[in-house]
Amino acid sequence: TTYRITDNNFDEEIKNSPYYLGDIWAEWCGPCKLIGPSLEEIGEEKKDKIKILKLNVDENPQTPQKFGVR
């Protein structure tokens, strides 16, 4: 299972998730589109152990900027 997160709830989701993988992506990003299905699969297989947190950079520019993601 994957969870869509935003600039507003990013810090809260990180604090409440002991194990997570953050996917900072964009609709126009080719590599993001390639890895997306694999992350969905991992999220489903490991749903009891890890949270896949997805953040769209176009809709949420503050968090990627904070971490230097371009």
PDB file of C-alpha atoms in Angstrom, residues 28-59:
ATOM      1  CA  TRP A  28       6.554  14.169 -16.130  1.00  0.00           C
ATOM      2  CA  CYS A  29       9.514  12.158 -14.721  1.00  0.00           C
ATOM      3  CA  GLY A  30      10.306   9.068 -16.819  1.00  0.00           C
ATOM      4  CA  PRO A  31      12.314   7.207 -14.145  1.00  0.00           C
ATOM      5  CA  CYS A  32       9.561   7.967 -11.609  1.00  0.00           C
ATOM      6  CA  LYS A  33       7.025   6.285 -13.886  1.00  0.00           C
ATOM      7  CA  LEU A  34       9.284   3.258 -14.278  1.00  0.00           C
ATOM      8  CA  ILE A  35       9.820   2.712 -10.556  1.00  0.00           C
ATOM      9  CA  GLY A  36       6.228   3.487  -9.513  1.00  0.00           C
ATOM     10  CA  PRO A  37       4.759   0.007 -10.161  1.00  0.00           C
ATOM     11  CA  SER A  38       7.637  -1.656  -8.302  1.00  0.00           C
ATOM     12  CA  LEU A  39       7.063   0.570  -5.281  1.00  0.00           C
ATOM     13  CA  GLU A  40       3.348  -0.255  -5.376  1.00  0.00           C
ATOM     14  CA  GLU A  41       4.231  -3.951  -5.388  1.00  0.00           C
ATOM     15  CA  ILE A  42       6.692  -3.594  -2.503  1.00  0.00           C
ATOM     16  CA  GLY A  43       4.125  -1.572  -0.583  1.00  0.00           C
ATOM     17  CA  GLU A  44       1.559  -4.320  -0.997  1.00  0.00           C
ATOM     18  CA  GLU A  45       3.954  -7.188  -0.180  1.00  0.00           C
ATOM     19  CA  LYS A  46       5.430  -5.472   2.876  1.00  0.00           C
ATOM     20  CA  LYS A  47       2.393  -3.503   4.070  1.00  0.00           C
ATOM     21  CA  ASP A  48       2.788  -4.788   7.628  1.00  0.00           C
ATOM     22  CA  LYS A  49       6.455  -3.733   7.772  1.00  0.00           C
ATOM     23  CA  ILE A  50       6.976  -0.600   5.693  1.00  0.00           C
ATOM     24  CA  LYS A  51       5.010   2.406   4.459  1.00  0.00           C
ATOM     25  CA  ILE A  52       5.608   3.767   0.968  1.00  0.00           C
ATOM     26  CA  LEU A  53       5.121   7.547   1.192  1.00  0.00           C
ATOM     27  CA  LYS A  54       4.608   9.283  -2.179  1.00  0.00           C
ATOM     28  CA  LEU A  55       5.084  13.033  -2.550  1.00  0.00           C
ATOM     29  CA  ASN A  56       4.289  14.784  -5.844  1.00  0.00           C
ATOM     30  CA  VAL A  57       6.875  17.574  -6.344  1.00  0.00           C
ATOM     31  CA  ASP A  58       4.641  19.662  -8.589  1.00  0.00           C
ATOM     32  CA  GLU A  59       1.894  19.807  -5.971  1.00  0.00           C
TER      33      GLU A  59
END
